[in-house]
Amino acid sequence: MRTSLPVVLLAICRVVSVVAEDDLPCSVETSPTQIRLAYWGDHGMAVSWNTKHKLARPTVWYAPDVGNHGNNDSLNKKASSDISVTYPTSSTFNNHVVIDGLAPHSSYLYRPQCGNKTYRFTTARSAGKGPSGLKFAMVGDMGTMGPDGLSTEVGTGAANPLQPGDLNTIQSLLAYAGHYDFVWHVGDIAYADSWLKEEKGGYITPLNKTDNGAVYDRILNEFYDEIEPISRSTPYMVGPGNHEANCDNGSDLSICIPGQLNFTGYRAHWKMPGSFSGGVENFWYSWENGPVHFIQFNTETDFANAPDEPGGEGAENAGPFAPSGAQLAWLEKDLAGVDRKKTPWVIVGGHRPWYVSSSPCIECRDAFEPLFLKYGVDLVLHGHKHFYEREAAVGPLGATIQEIDGNPTLPWYIVNGAGGHYDGLDTPAAHVNTSRKVIVEYGWSLFTVHNCTHLTTQFVASKNGSVLDTATLVKDRKCNVAGWN
Ligand SMILES: *[C@@H]1O[C@H](CO)[C@@H](O)[C@H](O)[C@H]1NC(C)=O
Ligand SMILES: *[C@@H]1O[C@H](CO)[C@@H](O)[C@H](O)[C@H]1NC(C)=O
Ligand SMILES: *[C@@H]1O[C@H](CO)[C@@H](O)[C@H](O)[C@H]1NC(C)=O
Ligand SMILES: *[C@@H]1O[C@H](CO)[C@@H](O)[C@H](O)[C@H]1NC(C)=O
Ligand SMILES: *[C@@H]1O[C@H](CO)[C@@H](O)[C@H](O)[C@H]1NC(C)=O
Ligand SMILES: *[C@@H]1O[C@H](CO)[C@@H](O)[C@H](O)[C@H]1NC(C)=O
Ligand SMILES: *[C@@H]1O[C@H](CO)[C@@H](O)[C@H](O)[C@H]1NC(C)=O
Ligand SMILES: *[C@@H]1O[C@H](CO)[C@@H](O)[C@H](O)[C@H]1NC(C)=O
Protein backbone atom coordinates (compact mmCIF):
# COMPACT_ATOMS: atom_id res chain seq x y z
CA MET A 1 0.00 0.00 0.00
CA ARG A 2 2.56 2.45 1.20
CA THR A 3 5.18 1.72 -1.45
CA SER A 4 2.77 1.77 -4.38
CA LEU A 5 1.96 5.48 -4.19
CA PRO A 6 5.24 6.99 -5.44
CA VAL A 7 4.99 4.70 -8.46
CA VAL A 8 1.53 6.00 -9.26
CA LEU A 9 2.67 9.61 -8.89
CA LEU A 10 5.65 9.04 -11.12
CA ALA A 11 3.36 7.70 -13.78
CA ILE A 12 1.17 10.80 -13.51
CA CYS A 13 4.20 13.10 -13.72
CA ARG A 14 5.37 11.45 -16.89
CA VAL A 15 2.05 11.84 -18.61
CA VAL A 16 1.71 15.45 -17.53
CA SER A 17 5.18 16.51 -18.58
CA VAL A 18 4.40 15.37 -22.11
CA VAL A 19 1.31 17.52 -22.49
CA ALA A 20 2.13 20.51 -20.29
CA GLU A 21 3.36 23.33 -22.51
CA ASP A 22 3.51 27.08 -22.22
CA ASP A 23 0.15 27.28 -23.92
CA LEU A 24 -1.49 24.36 -22.09
CA PRO A 25 -5.19 25.22 -22.24
CA CYS A 26 -6.36 26.70 -18.99
CA SER A 27 -8.60 24.43 -16.97
CA VAL A 28 -9.31 23.58 -13.40
CA GLU A 29 -6.12 21.50 -13.52
CA THR A 30 -3.93 24.53 -14.20
CA SER A 31 -5.88 27.16 -12.23
CA PRO A 32 -3.65 28.84 -9.67
CA THR A 33 -4.53 28.22 -6.02
CA GLN A 34 -2.83 28.96 -2.71
CA ILE A 35 -0.96 31.97 -4.11
CA ARG A 36 1.78 33.21 -1.80
CA LEU A 37 4.50 35.86 -1.99
CA ALA A 38 7.97 36.34 -0.52
CA TYR A 39 10.38 39.25 -0.68
CA TRP A 40 13.30 38.79 -3.06
CA GLY A 41 15.49 41.77 -2.27
CA ASP A 42 14.09 45.24 -2.90
CA HIS A 43 13.86 44.66 -6.68
CA GLY A 44 12.00 41.39 -6.71
CA MET A 45 9.17 39.22 -5.47
CA ALA A 46 8.84 35.44 -5.40
CA VAL A 47 5.37 34.30 -6.46
CA SER A 48 4.38 30.73 -5.56
CA TRP A 49 1.16 28.88 -6.29
CA ASN A 50 -0.21 25.38 -6.60
CA THR A 51 -1.87 23.59 -9.47
CA LYS A 52 -3.26 20.10 -9.90
CA HIS A 53 -1.10 19.60 -13.01
CA LYS A 54 2.60 20.17 -13.42
CA LEU A 55 3.31 23.33 -15.43
CA ALA A 56 6.05 23.27 -18.05
CA ARG A 57 6.84 26.98 -17.74
CA PRO A 58 5.16 28.50 -14.67
CA THR A 59 4.50 32.10 -15.70
CA VAL A 60 3.37 35.26 -13.92
CA TRP A 61 2.00 38.27 -15.81
CA TYR A 62 2.59 41.63 -14.15
CA ALA A 63 2.79 45.38 -14.56
CA PRO A 64 3.32 48.45 -12.38
CA ASP A 65 0.15 49.42 -10.54
CA VAL A 66 -0.50 52.83 -11.99
CA GLY A 67 -4.22 52.98 -11.39
CA ASN A 68 -5.12 50.28 -13.91
CA HIS A 69 -6.73 48.08 -11.28
CA GLY A 70 -7.86 44.72 -12.52
CA ASN A 71 -7.25 45.53 -16.18
CA ASN A 72 -5.68 42.36 -17.55
CA ASP A 73 -4.62 43.98 -20.79
CA SER A 74 -2.05 46.08 -18.97
CA LEU A 75 -0.26 43.05 -17.55
CA ASN A 76 2.17 43.03 -20.43
CA LYS A 77 5.30 41.76 -18.72
CA LYS A 78 5.93 38.17 -17.81
CA ALA A 79 8.34 36.19 -15.66
CA SER A 80 8.73 32.41 -15.93
CA SER A 81 10.62 29.53 -14.41
CA ASP A 82 10.83 25.77 -14.76
CA ILE A 83 10.04 25.09 -11.10
CA SER A 84 6.86 23.02 -10.79
CA VAL A 85 7.50 20.41 -8.14
CA THR A 86 5.61 17.79 -6.19
CA TYR A 87 6.50 14.97 -3.80
CA PRO A 88 5.03 11.62 -2.73
CA THR A 89 1.57 11.94 -1.10
CA SER A 90 1.01 15.45 -2.50
CA SER A 91 -2.02 16.08 -4.71
CA THR A 92 -0.61 19.34 -6.12
CA PHE A 93 2.40 20.88 -7.83
CA ASN A 94 4.20 23.84 -6.27
CA ASN A 95 5.11 26.50 -8.83
CA HIS A 96 7.67 29.19 -8.07
CA VAL A 97 8.54 32.24 -10.16
CA VAL A 98 10.80 35.10 -9.11
CA ILE A 99 9.92 38.45 -10.66
CA ASP A 100 13.04 40.58 -10.86
CA GLY A 101 13.91 44.08 -12.00
CA LEU A 102 11.15 45.78 -10.01
CA ALA A 103 11.37 49.17 -8.33
CA PRO A 104 11.73 49.31 -4.54
CA HIS A 105 8.67 50.06 -2.43
CA SER A 106 6.41 50.06 -5.48
CA SER A 107 3.10 48.40 -6.17
CA TYR A 108 2.56 45.92 -8.98
CA LEU A 109 -0.43 44.05 -10.31
CA TYR A 110 0.13 40.41 -11.15
CA ARG A 111 -1.67 37.29 -12.23
CA PRO A 112 -0.27 33.73 -12.34
CA GLN A 113 -0.98 31.97 -15.63
CA CYS A 114 -4.55 30.74 -16.06
CA GLY A 115 -5.65 32.94 -13.18
CA ASN A 116 -8.96 34.74 -13.39
CA LYS A 117 -8.02 37.47 -10.97
CA THR A 118 -5.37 40.13 -10.68
CA TYR A 119 -3.68 40.81 -7.35
CA ARG A 120 -1.38 43.52 -6.04
CA PHE A 121 1.86 43.45 -4.08
CA THR A 122 4.35 46.04 -2.84
CA THR A 123 8.10 45.46 -2.98
CA ALA A 124 10.38 46.11 0.00
CA ARG A 125 11.93 49.49 0.71
CA SER A 126 15.61 49.68 -0.14
CA ALA A 127 17.91 49.32 2.88
CA GLY A 128 18.22 52.66 4.60
CA LYS A 129 15.41 54.25 2.63
CA GLY A 130 11.93 55.45 3.52
CA PRO A 131 9.12 56.00 3.52
CA SER A 132 8.74 55.54 7.24
CA GLY A 133 5.95 53.46 8.72
CA LEU A 134 7.30 49.93 8.46
CA LYS A 135 5.04 47.44 10.25
CA PHE A 136 5.02 43.67 10.26
CA ALA A 137 2.88 40.93 11.72
CA MET A 138 4.59 38.06 13.50
CA VAL A 139 2.91 34.75 14.26
CA GLY A 140 4.07 31.37 15.48
CA ASP A 141 2.56 27.90 15.68
CA MET A 142 -0.58 28.81 13.79
CA GLY A 143 -1.84 25.79 11.89
CA THR A 144 -4.97 25.01 9.98
CA MET A 145 -8.27 26.42 11.20
CA GLY A 146 -11.69 24.85 10.83
CA PRO A 147 -13.05 21.30 10.96
CA ASP A 148 -9.62 19.70 10.43
CA GLY A 149 -7.82 22.08 12.80
CA LEU A 150 -8.66 24.65 15.45
CA SER A 151 -12.41 25.07 15.81
CA THR A 152 -15.04 25.32 18.51
CA GLU A 153 -14.54 21.62 19.25
CA VAL A 154 -11.59 19.45 20.20
CA GLY A 155 -10.94 15.73 20.36
CA THR A 156 -9.58 13.72 23.25
CA GLY A 157 -6.20 15.01 24.42
CA ALA A 158 -6.53 18.52 22.96
CA ALA A 159 -7.75 21.69 24.67
CA ASN A 160 -8.69 25.36 24.29
CA PRO A 161 -11.25 25.27 21.48
CA LEU A 162 -12.45 28.59 20.10
CA GLN A 163 -15.56 30.01 21.70
CA PRO A 164 -18.53 30.79 19.48
CA GLY A 165 -17.98 34.19 17.88
CA ASP A 166 -14.20 34.23 18.36
CA LEU A 167 -12.13 35.17 15.35
CA ASN A 168 -9.31 32.71 14.75
CA THR A 169 -5.80 34.02 14.09
CA ILE A 170 -6.02 33.80 10.30
CA GLN A 171 -9.27 35.79 10.39
CA SER A 172 -7.69 38.31 12.76
CA LEU A 173 -4.63 38.73 10.52
CA LEU A 174 -6.94 39.19 7.57
CA ALA A 175 -8.99 41.79 9.44
CA TYR A 176 -5.75 43.78 9.91
CA ALA A 177 -4.51 43.20 6.32
CA GLY A 178 -3.15 46.40 4.83
CA HIS A 179 -1.94 47.55 8.24
CA TYR A 180 1.32 45.60 7.99
CA ASP A 181 3.89 45.23 5.22
CA PHE A 182 4.49 41.50 5.62
CA VAL A 183 3.79 38.49 7.82
CA TRP A 184 6.59 36.57 9.52
CA HIS A 185 5.56 33.04 10.56
CA VAL A 186 8.43 31.72 12.69
CA GLY A 187 7.72 28.00 12.28
CA ASP A 188 5.03 25.41 12.94
CA ILE A 189 3.04 26.41 9.94
CA ALA A 190 0.16 24.11 8.94
CA TYR A 191 0.26 21.41 11.64
CA ALA A 192 -0.60 18.79 9.07
CA ASP A 193 1.30 16.36 11.28
CA SER A 194 -1.57 16.68 13.78
CA TRP A 195 -3.57 14.35 11.53
CA LEU A 196 -2.43 11.49 13.73
CA LYS A 197 -3.37 13.15 16.97
CA GLU A 198 -6.68 14.31 15.49
CA GLU A 199 -7.52 10.80 14.34
CA LYS A 200 -6.39 9.23 17.62
CA GLY A 201 -8.48 11.79 19.51
CA GLY A 202 -11.60 10.93 17.51
CA TYR A 203 -11.79 14.48 16.15
CA ILE A 204 -11.66 13.58 12.46
CA THR A 205 -11.97 10.29 10.50
CA PRO A 206 -11.05 7.13 12.40
CA LEU A 207 -7.36 6.33 12.71
CA ASN A 208 -6.21 5.13 9.30
CA LYS A 209 -2.50 4.53 8.94
CA THR A 210 -2.83 3.29 5.37
CA ASP A 211 -4.52 6.25 3.71
CA ASN A 212 -1.24 7.08 1.98
CA GLY A 213 -1.07 10.50 3.55
CA ALA A 214 -4.42 11.70 2.26
CA VAL A 215 -5.45 13.44 5.47
CA TYR A 216 -2.00 14.98 5.95
CA ASP A 217 -2.24 16.36 2.40
CA ARG A 218 -5.80 17.58 2.99
CA ILE A 219 -4.82 19.54 6.12
CA LEU A 220 -1.84 21.09 4.31
CA ASN A 221 -4.04 22.16 1.41
CA GLU A 222 -6.61 23.65 3.75
CA PHE A 223 -3.93 25.75 5.43
CA TYR A 224 -2.58 27.14 2.17
CA ASP A 225 -6.14 27.88 1.02
CA GLU A 226 -6.90 29.64 4.29
CA ILE A 227 -3.89 31.96 4.29
CA GLU A 228 -4.20 32.77 0.57
CA PRO A 229 -6.32 35.92 1.04
CA ILE A 230 -3.36 37.28 3.04
CA SER A 231 -0.39 35.67 1.28
CA ARG A 232 -1.41 36.63 -2.27
CA SER A 233 -1.19 40.35 -1.39
CA THR A 234 1.32 40.45 1.47
CA PRO A 235 4.72 38.77 1.53
CA TYR A 236 4.51 35.81 3.88
CA MET A 237 7.96 34.97 5.25
CA VAL A 238 8.40 31.61 6.97
CA GLY A 239 10.95 29.67 8.99
CA PRO A 240 11.21 25.99 9.90
CA GLY A 241 9.56 24.57 13.02
CA ASN A 242 9.50 21.06 14.39
CA HIS A 243 5.99 20.47 13.01
CA GLU A 244 7.34 20.83 9.46
CA ALA A 245 9.84 18.01 10.08
CA ASN A 246 7.72 14.87 9.97
CA CYS A 247 4.24 13.44 10.08
CA ASP A 248 3.87 12.28 13.57
CA ASN A 249 4.19 15.04 16.06
CA GLY A 250 7.39 13.62 17.48
CA SER A 251 6.61 9.98 18.10
CA ASP A 252 5.87 6.72 16.34
CA LEU A 253 8.03 7.39 13.28
CA SER A 254 6.95 4.07 11.76
CA ILE A 255 3.70 5.72 10.66
CA CYS A 256 5.43 8.37 8.54
CA ILE A 257 5.63 7.91 4.78
CA PRO A 258 8.16 9.69 2.56
CA GLY A 259 6.27 12.87 1.65
CA GLN A 260 5.74 13.62 5.32
CA LEU A 261 9.35 13.33 6.41
CA ASN A 262 12.39 15.60 6.58
CA PHE A 263 10.66 18.96 5.87
CA THR A 264 9.55 17.71 2.44
CA GLY A 265 6.32 19.71 2.15
CA TYR A 266 7.97 22.78 3.66
CA ARG A 267 10.81 22.70 1.16
CA ALA A 268 8.43 22.25 -1.76
CA HIS A 269 5.88 24.90 -0.82
CA TRP A 270 7.95 27.98 -0.14
CA LYS A 271 10.43 30.14 -2.02
CA MET A 272 12.22 32.16 0.65
CA PRO A 273 15.24 34.23 -0.45
CA GLY A 274 17.80 31.63 0.69
CA SER A 275 19.86 31.68 -2.48
CA PHE A 276 19.38 35.45 -2.79
CA SER A 277 20.99 36.07 0.60
CA GLY A 278 23.64 33.35 0.50
CA GLY A 279 21.63 31.15 2.89
CA VAL A 280 19.91 27.81 2.31
CA GLU A 281 16.39 27.44 0.86
CA ASN A 282 13.69 28.27 3.42
CA PHE A 283 16.00 27.27 6.29
CA TRP A 284 18.21 30.32 6.84
CA TYR A 285 18.21 33.58 4.95
CA SER A 286 18.00 37.34 5.39
CA TRP A 287 16.22 40.31 3.84
CA GLU A 288 16.04 44.04 4.37
CA ASN A 289 13.24 46.56 4.42
CA GLY A 290 13.97 50.22 5.18
CA PRO A 291 15.89 50.51 8.45
CA VAL A 292 15.79 46.80 9.36
CA HIS A 293 17.97 43.83 8.53
CA PHE A 294 15.88 40.69 9.15
CA ILE A 295 17.34 37.21 9.61
CA GLN A 296 15.51 33.89 9.72
CA PHE A 297 17.64 31.26 11.42
CA ASN A 298 17.02 27.54 11.91
CA THR A 299 16.67 26.10 15.42
CA GLU A 300 15.68 22.65 14.11
CA THR A 301 18.73 21.37 12.25
CA ASP A 302 22.26 22.31 11.20
CA PHE A 303 24.10 23.09 14.43
CA ALA A 304 25.59 21.03 17.27
CA ASN A 305 22.95 18.86 18.98
CA ALA A 306 20.17 20.37 16.83
CA PRO A 307 16.89 18.97 18.20
CA ASP A 308 15.37 17.65 14.95
CA GLU A 309 18.47 15.94 13.63
CA PRO A 310 18.94 12.18 13.96
CA GLY A 311 19.68 11.54 17.63
CA GLY A 312 18.41 15.01 18.61
CA GLU A 313 16.04 15.68 21.48
CA GLY A 314 13.03 16.19 19.19
CA ALA A 315 13.31 12.71 17.60
CA GLU A 316 12.21 14.16 14.26
CA ASN A 317 15.05 12.50 12.36
CA ALA A 318 15.47 15.30 9.82
CA GLY A 319 18.24 17.27 8.16
CA PRO A 320 20.98 18.36 8.00
CA PHE A 321 20.58 20.54 4.93
CA ALA A 322 24.14 21.80 4.57
CA PRO A 323 27.65 20.72 5.56
CA SER A 324 28.48 20.86 9.27
CA GLY A 325 28.99 24.44 10.46
CA ALA A 326 27.47 26.07 7.37
CA GLN A 327 24.51 27.71 9.09
CA LEU A 328 26.58 29.42 11.80
CA ALA A 329 29.27 30.42 9.30
CA TRP A 330 26.58 32.02 7.13
CA LEU A 331 24.97 33.70 10.14
CA GLU A 332 28.25 35.26 11.22
CA LYS A 333 29.02 36.44 7.69
CA ASP A 334 25.54 37.89 7.28
CA LEU A 335 25.65 39.70 10.63
CA ALA A 336 29.16 41.01 10.00
CA GLY A 337 28.01 42.38 6.65
CA VAL A 338 25.16 44.49 8.01
CA ASP A 339 25.63 48.21 7.40
CA ARG A 340 24.19 49.61 10.64
CA LYS A 341 24.19 53.09 9.12
CA LYS A 342 21.56 51.89 6.67
CA THR A 343 19.84 49.27 8.80
CA PRO A 344 20.35 50.25 12.44
CA TRP A 345 17.88 47.55 13.47
CA VAL A 346 18.79 43.86 13.32
CA ILE A 347 15.83 41.57 14.05
CA VAL A 348 16.21 37.80 13.98
CA GLY A 349 13.65 35.01 14.21
CA GLY A 350 14.00 31.30 14.96
CA HIS A 351 11.43 28.80 16.15
CA ARG A 352 12.62 27.51 19.56
CA PRO A 353 13.18 29.93 22.45
CA TRP A 354 15.85 29.78 25.14
CA TYR A 355 14.72 32.62 27.43
CA VAL A 356 11.24 31.44 28.36
CA SER A 357 9.28 30.04 31.30
CA SER A 358 9.23 26.44 30.16
CA SER A 359 11.76 24.00 28.70
CA PRO A 360 14.24 26.38 27.05
CA CYS A 361 16.27 25.15 24.09
CA ILE A 362 19.71 25.26 25.69
CA GLU A 363 21.44 23.80 22.64
CA CYS A 364 19.91 26.63 20.57
CA ARG A 365 21.14 29.24 23.05
CA ASP A 366 24.62 27.77 23.00
CA ALA A 367 24.71 27.86 19.20
CA PHE A 368 23.18 31.26 18.45
CA GLU A 369 23.46 33.58 21.46
CA PRO A 370 27.22 34.26 21.13
CA LEU A 371 26.73 35.64 17.60
CA PHE A 372 23.69 37.71 18.59
CA LEU A 373 25.72 39.28 21.41
CA LYS A 374 28.83 39.78 19.30
CA TYR A 375 26.94 41.63 16.56
CA GLY A 376 24.50 43.58 18.74
CA VAL A 377 21.23 42.02 17.55
CA ASP A 378 18.34 44.20 18.77
CA LEU A 379 15.45 41.76 18.89
CA VAL A 380 15.04 37.96 18.84
CA LEU A 381 11.63 36.45 17.96
CA HIS A 382 10.59 32.89 18.76
CA GLY A 383 7.51 30.66 18.68
CA HIS A 384 7.26 27.01 19.80
CA LYS A 385 5.61 27.68 23.18
CA HIS A 386 1.88 28.08 22.74
CA PHE A 387 1.58 31.32 24.67
CA TYR A 388 2.95 34.85 24.52
CA GLU A 389 5.88 35.77 26.73
CA ARG A 390 7.70 39.06 26.47
CA GLU A 391 11.15 39.01 28.04
CA ALA A 392 13.57 41.72 29.04
CA ALA A 393 16.82 42.25 27.14
CA VAL A 394 19.20 39.60 28.31
CA GLY A 395 22.80 38.59 27.90
CA PRO A 396 25.31 35.86 28.22
CA LEU A 397 23.59 32.76 29.60
CA GLY A 398 21.03 34.92 31.42
CA ALA A 399 23.62 36.54 33.67
CA THR A 400 22.68 40.13 32.84
CA ILE A 401 19.17 41.50 32.42
CA GLN A 402 18.34 44.98 31.09
CA GLU A 403 15.01 46.77 30.64
CA ILE A 404 14.03 47.66 27.08
CA ASP A 405 13.19 51.33 27.69
CA GLY A 406 16.67 52.12 28.95
CA ASN A 407 18.87 51.76 25.87
CA PRO A 408 19.70 48.08 26.35
CA THR A 409 22.90 46.80 24.78
CA LEU A 410 21.72 43.18 24.97
CA PRO A 411 19.14 41.53 22.65
CA TRP A 412 15.47 41.77 23.55
CA TYR A 413 13.51 38.48 23.36
CA ILE A 414 9.85 37.86 22.55
CA VAL A 415 8.23 34.40 22.44
CA ASN A 416 4.93 34.12 20.60
CA GLY A 417 3.75 30.66 19.60
CA ALA A 418 0.13 31.52 20.35
CA GLY A 419 -1.16 31.43 16.77
CA GLY A 420 -3.56 28.69 17.80
CA HIS A 421 -3.82 25.26 16.25
CA TYR A 422 -5.68 22.05 16.93
CA ASP A 423 -3.56 21.16 19.98
CA GLY A 424 -4.44 24.28 22.00
CA LEU A 425 -2.41 26.49 24.33
CA ASP A 426 0.46 25.65 26.70
CA THR A 427 0.86 26.63 30.32
CA PRO A 428 4.09 28.40 31.27
CA ALA A 429 5.83 26.17 33.82
CA ALA A 430 7.40 28.69 36.20
CA HIS A 431 8.23 32.37 36.23
CA VAL A 432 11.78 33.12 35.10
CA ASN A 433 13.70 36.29 35.89
CA THR A 434 13.70 37.50 32.27
CA SER A 435 9.91 37.33 31.90
CA ARG A 436 8.01 40.63 31.80
CA LYS A 437 4.56 39.67 30.51
CA VAL A 438 2.80 36.35 29.92
CA ILE A 439 -0.51 35.97 28.08
CA VAL A 440 -2.18 32.63 27.47
CA GLU A 441 -4.56 33.53 24.63
CA TYR A 442 -4.53 32.95 20.89
CA GLY A 443 -2.92 35.92 19.21
CA TRP A 444 -0.27 37.44 17.02
CA SER A 445 2.18 40.33 17.29
CA LEU A 446 2.16 43.61 15.40
CA PHE A 447 5.53 45.40 15.21
CA THR A 448 5.94 49.06 14.35
CA VAL A 449 9.36 50.46 13.48
CA HIS A 450 8.83 54.16 14.25
CA ASN A 451 12.32 55.37 13.40
CA CYS A 452 15.85 54.25 14.16
CA THR A 453 15.48 54.56 17.95
CA HIS A 454 11.93 53.36 18.72
CA LEU A 455 10.32 50.00 17.93
CA THR A 456 6.97 48.93 19.41
CA THR A 457 5.37 45.52 19.77
CA GLN A 458 1.67 44.89 20.37
CA PHE A 459 0.10 41.54 21.17
CA VAL A 460 -3.28 41.27 19.46
CA ALA A 461 -5.86 38.81 20.84
CA SER A 462 -7.14 37.00 17.76
CA LYS A 463 -10.65 36.48 19.07
CA ASN A 464 -11.60 40.15 19.35
CA GLY A 465 -8.66 42.22 18.05
CA SER A 466 -7.90 43.74 21.47
CA VAL A 467 -4.29 44.75 22.10
CA LEU A 468 -3.33 42.98 25.33
CA ASP A 469 0.29 44.08 25.56
CA THR A 470 2.31 47.02 24.25
CA ALA A 471 6.03 47.57 24.76
CA THR A 472 8.59 49.83 23.12
CA LEU A 473 12.30 49.23 22.72
CA VAL A 474 14.25 52.48 22.93
CA LYS A 475 17.80 52.79 21.66
CA ASP A 476 19.91 55.84 22.27
CA ARG A 477 21.64 56.28 18.95
CA LYS A 478 22.13 58.90 16.31
CA CYS A 479 21.14 57.84 12.85
CA ASN A 480 20.83 59.35 9.49
CA VAL A 481 18.49 57.09 7.60
CA ALA A 482 16.69 58.99 4.85
CA GLY A 483 13.07 59.45 5.77
CA TRP A 484 13.56 57.75 9.11
CA ASN A 485 15.49 60.20 11.40
C1 LIG B 1 -9.07 38.86 -16.75
O1 LIG B 1 -8.83 37.62 -17.42
C2 LIG B 1 -9.61 36.55 -16.97
C3 LIG B 1 -9.16 35.26 -17.63
O2 LIG B 1 -8.34 35.49 -18.70
C4 LIG B 1 -11.09 36.86 -17.23
O3 LIG B 1 -11.88 35.80 -16.74
C5 LIG B 1 -11.45 38.15 -16.51
O4 LIG B 1 -12.78 38.50 -16.81
C6 LIG B 1 -10.52 39.28 -16.93
N1 LIG B 1 -10.80 40.46 -16.12
C7 LIG B 1 -10.89 41.69 -16.65
C8 LIG B 1 -11.20 42.78 -15.73
O5 LIG B 1 -10.72 41.88 -17.82
C1 LIG C 1 -11.51 30.57 -14.39
O1 LIG C 1 -11.84 30.58 -15.76
C2 LIG C 1 -11.91 29.29 -16.34
C3 LIG C 1 -12.10 29.42 -17.81
O2 LIG C 1 -11.90 30.72 -18.26
C4 LIG C 1 -13.02 28.51 -15.68
O3 LIG C 1 -13.08 27.22 -16.22
C5 LIG C 1 -12.77 28.43 -14.19
O4 LIG C 1 -13.86 27.83 -13.55
C6 LIG C 1 -12.55 29.79 -13.60
N1 LIG C 1 -12.10 29.62 -12.25
C7 LIG C 1 -12.57 30.34 -11.27
C8 LIG C 1 -11.97 30.03 -9.91
O5 LIG C 1 -13.41 31.20 -11.41
C1 LIG D 1 2.09 15.42 20.06
O1 LIG D 1 3.00 16.19 20.81
C2 LIG D 1 2.55 16.48 22.09
C3 LIG D 1 3.51 17.44 22.71
O2 LIG D 1 4.79 17.23 22.27
C4 LIG D 1 2.41 15.17 22.88
O3 LIG D 1 1.91 15.45 24.16
C5 LIG D 1 1.42 14.28 22.14
O4 LIG D 1 1.34 13.04 22.75
C6 LIG D 1 1.87 14.07 20.70
N1 LIG D 1 0.82 13.34 19.97
C7 LIG D 1 1.06 12.32 19.18
C8 LIG D 1 -0.13 11.70 18.54
O5 LIG D 1 2.18 11.89 18.99
C1 LIG E 1 -7.98 3.85 4.96
O1 LIG E 1 -7.75 4.61 3.77
C2 LIG E 1 -7.69 3.83 2.61
C3 LIG E 1 -7.28 4.73 1.45
O2 LIG E 1 -8.15 5.82 1.36
C4 LIG E 1 -9.03 3.15 2.38
O3 LIG E 1 -8.96 2.34 1.24
C5 LIG E 1 -9.37 2.30 3.60
O4 LIG E 1 -10.66 1.78 3.44
C6 LIG E 1 -9.32 3.14 4.87
N1 LIG E 1 -9.49 2.30 6.02
C7 LIG E 1 -10.36 2.60 6.99
C8 LIG E 1 -10.39 1.66 8.13
O5 LIG E 1 -11.07 3.60 6.95
C1 LIG F 1 17.02 15.20 4.75
O1 LIG F 1 17.21 15.79 3.46
C2 LIG F 1 18.52 16.29 3.23
C3 LIG F 1 18.53 17.00 1.88
O2 LIG F 1 18.11 16.16 0.90
C4 LIG F 1 19.50 15.13 3.26
O3 LIG F 1 20.80 15.60 3.04
C5 LIG F 1 19.41 14.50 4.65
O4 LIG F 1 20.26 13.38 4.70
C6 LIG F 1 17.98 14.05 4.95
N1 LIG F 1 17.93 13.61 6.33
C7 LIG F 1 17.40 12.43 6.68
C8 LIG F 1 17.41 12.12 8.14
O5 LIG F 1 16.93 11.66 5.88
C1 LIG G 1 18.28 34.56 36.14
O1 LIG G 1 18.04 33.20 36.42
C2 LIG G 1 18.99 32.32 35.84
C3 LIG G 1 18.53 30.90 36.07
O2 LIG G 1 18.16 30.71 37.38
C4 LIG G 1 20.36 32.58 36.42
O3 LIG G 1 21.32 31.74 35.82
C5 LIG G 1 20.72 34.02 36.15
O4 LIG G 1 21.95 34.32 36.79
C6 LIG G 1 19.65 34.97 36.67
N1 LIG G 1 19.98 36.30 36.18
C7 LIG G 1 19.99 37.35 36.98
C8 LIG G 1 20.38 38.64 36.34
O5 LIG G 1 19.70 37.28 38.15
C1 LIG H 1 10.95 58.21 17.11
O1 LIG H 1 9.64 57.66 17.32
C2 LIG H 1 9.18 57.82 18.65
C3 LIG H 1 7.88 57.06 18.76
O2 LIG H 1 6.96 57.50 17.81
C4 LIG H 1 9.06 59.29 18.97
O3 LIG H 1 8.63 59.45 20.31
C5 LIG H 1 10.42 59.95 18.78
O4 LIG H 1 10.32 61.33 18.98
C6 LIG H 1 10.94 59.68 17.40
N1 LIG H 1 12.29 60.19 17.28
C7 LIG H 1 12.63 61.07 16.37
C8 LIG H 1 14.05 61.51 16.37
O5 LIG H 1 11.82 61.50 15.57
C1 LIG I 1 -10.87 40.59 24.18
O1 LIG I 1 -10.34 39.37 24.65
C2 LIG I 1 -9.43 39.51 25.72
C3 LIG I 1 -8.80 38.16 26.00
O2 LIG I 1 -9.76 37.24 26.43
C4 LIG I 1 -10.12 40.12 26.92
O3 LIG I 1 -9.19 40.28 27.98
C5 LIG I 1 -10.69 41.46 26.54
O4 LIG I 1 -11.44 41.99 27.60
C6 LIG I 1 -11.59 41.33 25.32
N1 LIG I 1 -11.91 42.67 24.86
C7 LIG I 1 -13.13 43.00 24.50
C8 LIG I 1 -13.32 44.41 24.05
O5 LIG I 1 -14.05 42.20 24.53
CSV table of C-alpha atoms in Angstrom, one decimal, residues 160 386-388 425-428 438-442:
chain,number,residue,atom,x,y,z
A,160,ASN,CA,-8.7,25.4,24.3
A,386,HIS,CA,1.9,28.1,22.7
A,387,PHE,CA,1.6,31.3,24.7
A,388,TYR,CA,3.0,34.8,24.5
A,425,LEU,CA,-2.4,26.5,24.3
A,426,ASP,CA,0.5,25.6,26.7
A,427,THR,CA,0.9,26.6,30.3
A,428,PRO,CA,4.1,28.4,31.3
A,438,VAL,CA,2.8,36.3,29.9
A,439,ILE,CA,-0.5,36.0,28.1
A,440,VAL,CA,-2.2,32.6,27.5
A,441,GLU,CA,-4.6,33.5,24.6
A,442,TYR,CA,-4.5,32.9,20.9
